Short mmCIF file of C-alpha atoms and ligand atoms in Angstrom, two decimals:
data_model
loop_
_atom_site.label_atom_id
_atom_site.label_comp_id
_atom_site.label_asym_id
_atom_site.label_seq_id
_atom_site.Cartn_x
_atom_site.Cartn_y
_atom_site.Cartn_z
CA UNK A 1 -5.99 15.54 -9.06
CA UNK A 2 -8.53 16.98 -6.98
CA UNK A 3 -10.34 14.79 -4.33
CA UNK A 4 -13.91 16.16 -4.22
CA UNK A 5 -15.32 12.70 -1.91
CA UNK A 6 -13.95 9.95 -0.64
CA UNK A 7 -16.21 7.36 0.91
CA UNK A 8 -16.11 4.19 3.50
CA UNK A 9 -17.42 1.61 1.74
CA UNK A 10 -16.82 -1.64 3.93
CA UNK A 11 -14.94 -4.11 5.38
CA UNK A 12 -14.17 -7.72 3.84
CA UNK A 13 -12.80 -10.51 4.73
CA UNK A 14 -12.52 -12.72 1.41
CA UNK A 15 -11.90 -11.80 -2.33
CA UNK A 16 -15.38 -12.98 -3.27
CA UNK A 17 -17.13 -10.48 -0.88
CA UNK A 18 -15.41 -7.69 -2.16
CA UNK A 19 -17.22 -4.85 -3.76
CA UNK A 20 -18.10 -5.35 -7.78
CA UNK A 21 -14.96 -5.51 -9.76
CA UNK A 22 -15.68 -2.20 -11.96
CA UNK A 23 -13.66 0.26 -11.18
CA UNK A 24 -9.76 1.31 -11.16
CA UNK A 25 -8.42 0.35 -7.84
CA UNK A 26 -5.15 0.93 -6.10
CA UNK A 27 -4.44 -0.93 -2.56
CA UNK A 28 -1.61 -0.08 0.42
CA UNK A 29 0.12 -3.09 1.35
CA UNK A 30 3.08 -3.38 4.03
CA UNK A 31 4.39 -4.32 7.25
CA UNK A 32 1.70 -3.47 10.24
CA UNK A 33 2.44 -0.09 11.31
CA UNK A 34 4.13 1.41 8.40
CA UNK A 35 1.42 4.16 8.12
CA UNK A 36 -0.58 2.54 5.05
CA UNK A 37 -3.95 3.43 7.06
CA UNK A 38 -2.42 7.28 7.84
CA UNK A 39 -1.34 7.38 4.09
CA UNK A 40 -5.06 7.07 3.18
CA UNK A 41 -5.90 9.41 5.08
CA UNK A 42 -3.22 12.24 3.83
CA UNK A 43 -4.61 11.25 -0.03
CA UNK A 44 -7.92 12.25 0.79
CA UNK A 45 -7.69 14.71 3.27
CA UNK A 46 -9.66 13.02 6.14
CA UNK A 47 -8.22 12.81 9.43
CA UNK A 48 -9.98 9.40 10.57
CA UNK A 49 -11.95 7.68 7.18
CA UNK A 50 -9.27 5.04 7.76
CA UNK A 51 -8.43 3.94 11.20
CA UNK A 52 -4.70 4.22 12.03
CA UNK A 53 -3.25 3.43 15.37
CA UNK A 54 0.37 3.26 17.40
CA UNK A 55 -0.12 -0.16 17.80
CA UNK A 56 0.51 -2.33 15.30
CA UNK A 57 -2.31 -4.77 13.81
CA UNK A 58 -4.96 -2.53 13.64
CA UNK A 59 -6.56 -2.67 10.01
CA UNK A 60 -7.57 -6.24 9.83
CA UNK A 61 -10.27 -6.45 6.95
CA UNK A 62 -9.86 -5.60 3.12
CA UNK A 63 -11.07 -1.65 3.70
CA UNK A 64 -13.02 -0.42 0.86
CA UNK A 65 -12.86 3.85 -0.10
CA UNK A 66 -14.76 4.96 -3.36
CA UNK A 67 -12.60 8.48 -4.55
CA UNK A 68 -14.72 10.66 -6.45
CA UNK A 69 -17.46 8.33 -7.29
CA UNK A 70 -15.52 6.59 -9.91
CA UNK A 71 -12.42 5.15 -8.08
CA UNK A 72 -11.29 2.69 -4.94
CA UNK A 73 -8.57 2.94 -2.47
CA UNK A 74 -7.81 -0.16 -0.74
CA UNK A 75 -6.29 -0.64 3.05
CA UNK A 76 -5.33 -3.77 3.77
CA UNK A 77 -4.04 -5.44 6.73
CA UNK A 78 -0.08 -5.70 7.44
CA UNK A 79 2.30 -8.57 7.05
CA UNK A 80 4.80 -9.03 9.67
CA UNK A 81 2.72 -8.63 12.98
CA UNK A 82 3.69 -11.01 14.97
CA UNK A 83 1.35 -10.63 18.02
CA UNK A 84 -1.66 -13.04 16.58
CA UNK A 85 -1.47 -16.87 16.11
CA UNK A 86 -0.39 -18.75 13.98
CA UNK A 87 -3.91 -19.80 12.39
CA UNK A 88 -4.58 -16.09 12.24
CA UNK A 89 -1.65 -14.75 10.50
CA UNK A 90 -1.85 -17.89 7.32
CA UNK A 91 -5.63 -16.58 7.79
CA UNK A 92 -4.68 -13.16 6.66
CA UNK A 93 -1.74 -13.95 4.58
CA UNK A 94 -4.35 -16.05 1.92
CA UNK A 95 -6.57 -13.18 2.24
CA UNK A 96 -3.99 -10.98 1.07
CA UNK A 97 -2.58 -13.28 -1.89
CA UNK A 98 -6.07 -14.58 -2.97
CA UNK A 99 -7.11 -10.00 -3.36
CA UNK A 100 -3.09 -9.31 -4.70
CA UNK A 101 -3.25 -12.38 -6.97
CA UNK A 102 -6.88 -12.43 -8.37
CA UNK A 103 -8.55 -9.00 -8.29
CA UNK A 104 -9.01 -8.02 -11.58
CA UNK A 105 -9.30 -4.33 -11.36
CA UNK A 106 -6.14 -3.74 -9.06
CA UNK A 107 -4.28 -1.34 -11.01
CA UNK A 108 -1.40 -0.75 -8.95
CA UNK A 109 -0.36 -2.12 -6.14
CA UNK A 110 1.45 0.08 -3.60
CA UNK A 111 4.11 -1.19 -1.16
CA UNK A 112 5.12 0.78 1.78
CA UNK A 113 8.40 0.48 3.66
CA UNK A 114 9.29 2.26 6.53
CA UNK A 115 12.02 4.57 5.74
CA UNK A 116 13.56 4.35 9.12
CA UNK A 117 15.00 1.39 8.50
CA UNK A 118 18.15 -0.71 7.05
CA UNK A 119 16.42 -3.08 4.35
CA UNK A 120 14.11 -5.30 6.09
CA UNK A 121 13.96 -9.10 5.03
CA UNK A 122 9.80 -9.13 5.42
CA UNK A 123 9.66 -6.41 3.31
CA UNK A 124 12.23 -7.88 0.32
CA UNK A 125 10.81 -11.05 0.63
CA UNK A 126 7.63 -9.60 -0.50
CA UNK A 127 8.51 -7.43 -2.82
CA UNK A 128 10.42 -10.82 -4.22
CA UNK A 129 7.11 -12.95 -3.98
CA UNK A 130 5.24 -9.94 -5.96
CA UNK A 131 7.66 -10.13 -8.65
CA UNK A 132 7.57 -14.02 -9.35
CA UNK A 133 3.81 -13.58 -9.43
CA UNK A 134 4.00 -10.34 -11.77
CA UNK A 135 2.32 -8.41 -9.95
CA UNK A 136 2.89 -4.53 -10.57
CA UNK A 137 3.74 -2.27 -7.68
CA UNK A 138 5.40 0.71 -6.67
CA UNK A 139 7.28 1.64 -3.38
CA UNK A 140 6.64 4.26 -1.00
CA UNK A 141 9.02 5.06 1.80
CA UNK A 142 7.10 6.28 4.75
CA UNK A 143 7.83 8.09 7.76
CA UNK A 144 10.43 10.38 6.60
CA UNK A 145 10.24 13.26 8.21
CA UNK A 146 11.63 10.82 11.49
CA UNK A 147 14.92 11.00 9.80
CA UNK A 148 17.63 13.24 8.29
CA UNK A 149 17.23 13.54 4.30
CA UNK A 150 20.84 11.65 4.37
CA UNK A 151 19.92 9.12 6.28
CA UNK A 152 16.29 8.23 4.44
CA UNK A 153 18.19 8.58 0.94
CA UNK A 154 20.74 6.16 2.44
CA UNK A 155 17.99 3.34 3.23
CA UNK A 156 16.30 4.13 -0.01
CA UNK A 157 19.42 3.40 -1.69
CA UNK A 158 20.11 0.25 0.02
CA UNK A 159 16.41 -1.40 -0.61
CA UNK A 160 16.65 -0.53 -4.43
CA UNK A 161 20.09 -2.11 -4.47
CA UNK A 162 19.17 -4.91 -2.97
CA UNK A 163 15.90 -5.24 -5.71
CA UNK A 164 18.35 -4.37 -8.33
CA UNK A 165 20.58 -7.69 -7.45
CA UNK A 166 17.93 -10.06 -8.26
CA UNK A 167 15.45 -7.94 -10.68
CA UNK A 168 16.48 -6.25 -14.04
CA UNK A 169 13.39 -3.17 -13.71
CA UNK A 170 13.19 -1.81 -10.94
CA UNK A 171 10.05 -0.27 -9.62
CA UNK A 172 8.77 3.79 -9.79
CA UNK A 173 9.45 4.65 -5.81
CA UNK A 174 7.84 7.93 -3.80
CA UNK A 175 8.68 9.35 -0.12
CA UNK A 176 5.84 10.62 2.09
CA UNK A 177 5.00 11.58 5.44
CA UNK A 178 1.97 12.49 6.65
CA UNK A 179 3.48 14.85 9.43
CA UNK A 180 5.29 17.01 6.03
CA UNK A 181 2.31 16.42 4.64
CA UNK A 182 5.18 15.15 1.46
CA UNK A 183 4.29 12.80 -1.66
CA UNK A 184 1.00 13.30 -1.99
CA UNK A 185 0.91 14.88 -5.13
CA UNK A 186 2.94 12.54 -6.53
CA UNK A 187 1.17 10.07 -5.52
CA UNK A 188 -2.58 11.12 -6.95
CA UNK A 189 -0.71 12.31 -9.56
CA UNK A 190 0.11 8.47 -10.88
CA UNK A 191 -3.29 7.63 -10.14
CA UNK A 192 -4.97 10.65 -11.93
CA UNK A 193 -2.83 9.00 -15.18
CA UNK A 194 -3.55 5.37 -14.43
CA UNK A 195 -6.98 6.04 -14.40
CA UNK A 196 -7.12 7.55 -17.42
CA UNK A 197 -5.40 4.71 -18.95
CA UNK A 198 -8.11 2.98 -17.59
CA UNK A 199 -10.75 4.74 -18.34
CA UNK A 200 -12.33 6.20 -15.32
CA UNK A 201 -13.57 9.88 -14.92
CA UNK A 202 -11.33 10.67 -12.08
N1 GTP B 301 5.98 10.63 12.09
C1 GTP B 301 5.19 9.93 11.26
N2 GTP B 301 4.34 9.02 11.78
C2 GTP B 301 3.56 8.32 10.91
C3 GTP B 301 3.60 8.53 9.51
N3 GTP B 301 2.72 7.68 8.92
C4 GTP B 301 2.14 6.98 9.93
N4 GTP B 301 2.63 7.36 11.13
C5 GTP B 301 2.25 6.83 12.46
O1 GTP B 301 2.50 5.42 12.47
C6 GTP B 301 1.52 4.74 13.24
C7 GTP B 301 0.88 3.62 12.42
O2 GTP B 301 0.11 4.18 11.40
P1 GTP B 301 -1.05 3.38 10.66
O3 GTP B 301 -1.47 4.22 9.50
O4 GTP B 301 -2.10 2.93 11.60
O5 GTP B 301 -0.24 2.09 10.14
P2 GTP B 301 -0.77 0.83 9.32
O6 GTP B 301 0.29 0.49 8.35
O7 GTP B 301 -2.13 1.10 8.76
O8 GTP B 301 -0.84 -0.29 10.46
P3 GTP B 301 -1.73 -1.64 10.56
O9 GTP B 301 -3.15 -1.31 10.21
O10 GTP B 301 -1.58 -2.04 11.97
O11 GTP B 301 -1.12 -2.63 9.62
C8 GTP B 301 0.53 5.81 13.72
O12 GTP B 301 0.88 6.19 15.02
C9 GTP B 301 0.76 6.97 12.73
O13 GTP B 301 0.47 8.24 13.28
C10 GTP B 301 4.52 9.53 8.99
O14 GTP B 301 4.64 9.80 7.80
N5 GTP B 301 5.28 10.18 9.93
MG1 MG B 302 -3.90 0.12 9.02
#
């Protein structure tokens, strides 16, 4: 799929606020720092529409992108940063579950997990929570050009096989990294068909 615009819309900070529920979105969830902001950015081609940083705990807002007039991408904050307060974090976690649980248009959620890693209890615990709530997602392993191929298959492995002990389907899973410039067409790919299933000019 070809990305001919892709817009800023705004920043929210509650479900109700959130732009008119109308067209097909898809929204980047995942511990802070995984690269869901820099993952926007690779989609559509723009070095800085969404605001990435080293540090982690940058995007704090539901971040709104229209995609070819017809179409949202949705950055949302990470899970897992543990530099705010306590108040702040349940703040952003019922941000999170009230969008994830109650926005009607989210077509597919996507879960990032840094491919660097061993599996990561944050990230299974959510993927666990998503699945009692039926929520649909799909993984993406980020961040693998910071490995050998070996060693990111080898993590893969072990965070589907840990899924696989408590769920009978597993989720569709892609690998990307923004420095490869990897997975992207994958990646719009899926959307380009969801959308159609949904009925947006894409
Ligand atoms: N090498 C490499 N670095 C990456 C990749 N993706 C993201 N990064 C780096 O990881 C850091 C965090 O990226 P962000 O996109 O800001 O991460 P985020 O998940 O949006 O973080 P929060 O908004 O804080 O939750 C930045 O320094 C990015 O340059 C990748 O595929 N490869
Ligand atoms: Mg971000």
């Amino acid at each position: 799929m070809n990305i001919q615009s892709a817009t800023y819309i705004g920043s929210f900070v509650d479900l109700e606020k959130c732009p008119k529920a109308d067209k097909p979105e898809y929204a980047f969830i995942g511990r802070s720092n995984v690269g869901k902001s820099s993952l926007i950015n690779m989609l559509t081609n723009k070095k800085n529409l969404a605001k990435t940083s080293g540090h982690p705990g940058k995007t704090q807002t539901i971040n709104y992108f229209l995609i070819n007039e017809s179409w949202n991408l949705v950055d949302l904050p990470g899970y897992g940063f543990a530099k705010v307060s306590v108040q702040q974090r349940e703040k952003w976690e019922k941000m999170i579950e009230n969008y994830i649980r109650k926005r009607k248009n989210l077509i597919c959620l996507f879960v990032l997990v840094d491919s660097r890693l061993t599996p990561q209890k944050n990230d299974l615990d959510f993927v666990n929570q998503l699945g009692e709530w039926q929520i649909p997602f799909t993984v993406i392993f980020t961040k693998t050009d910071k490995n050998t191929q070996s060693e990111t298959a080898k993590n893969i492995k072990a965070f589907m096989e840990e899924m696989k002990s408590r769920w009978e389907f597993l989720p569709p899973y892609f690998q990307t990294s923004i420095v490869k410039k990897s997975g992207r067409d994958e990646i719009l790919e899926l959307m380009e068909e969801y959308n159609i299933r949904f009925g947006a000019i894409a």
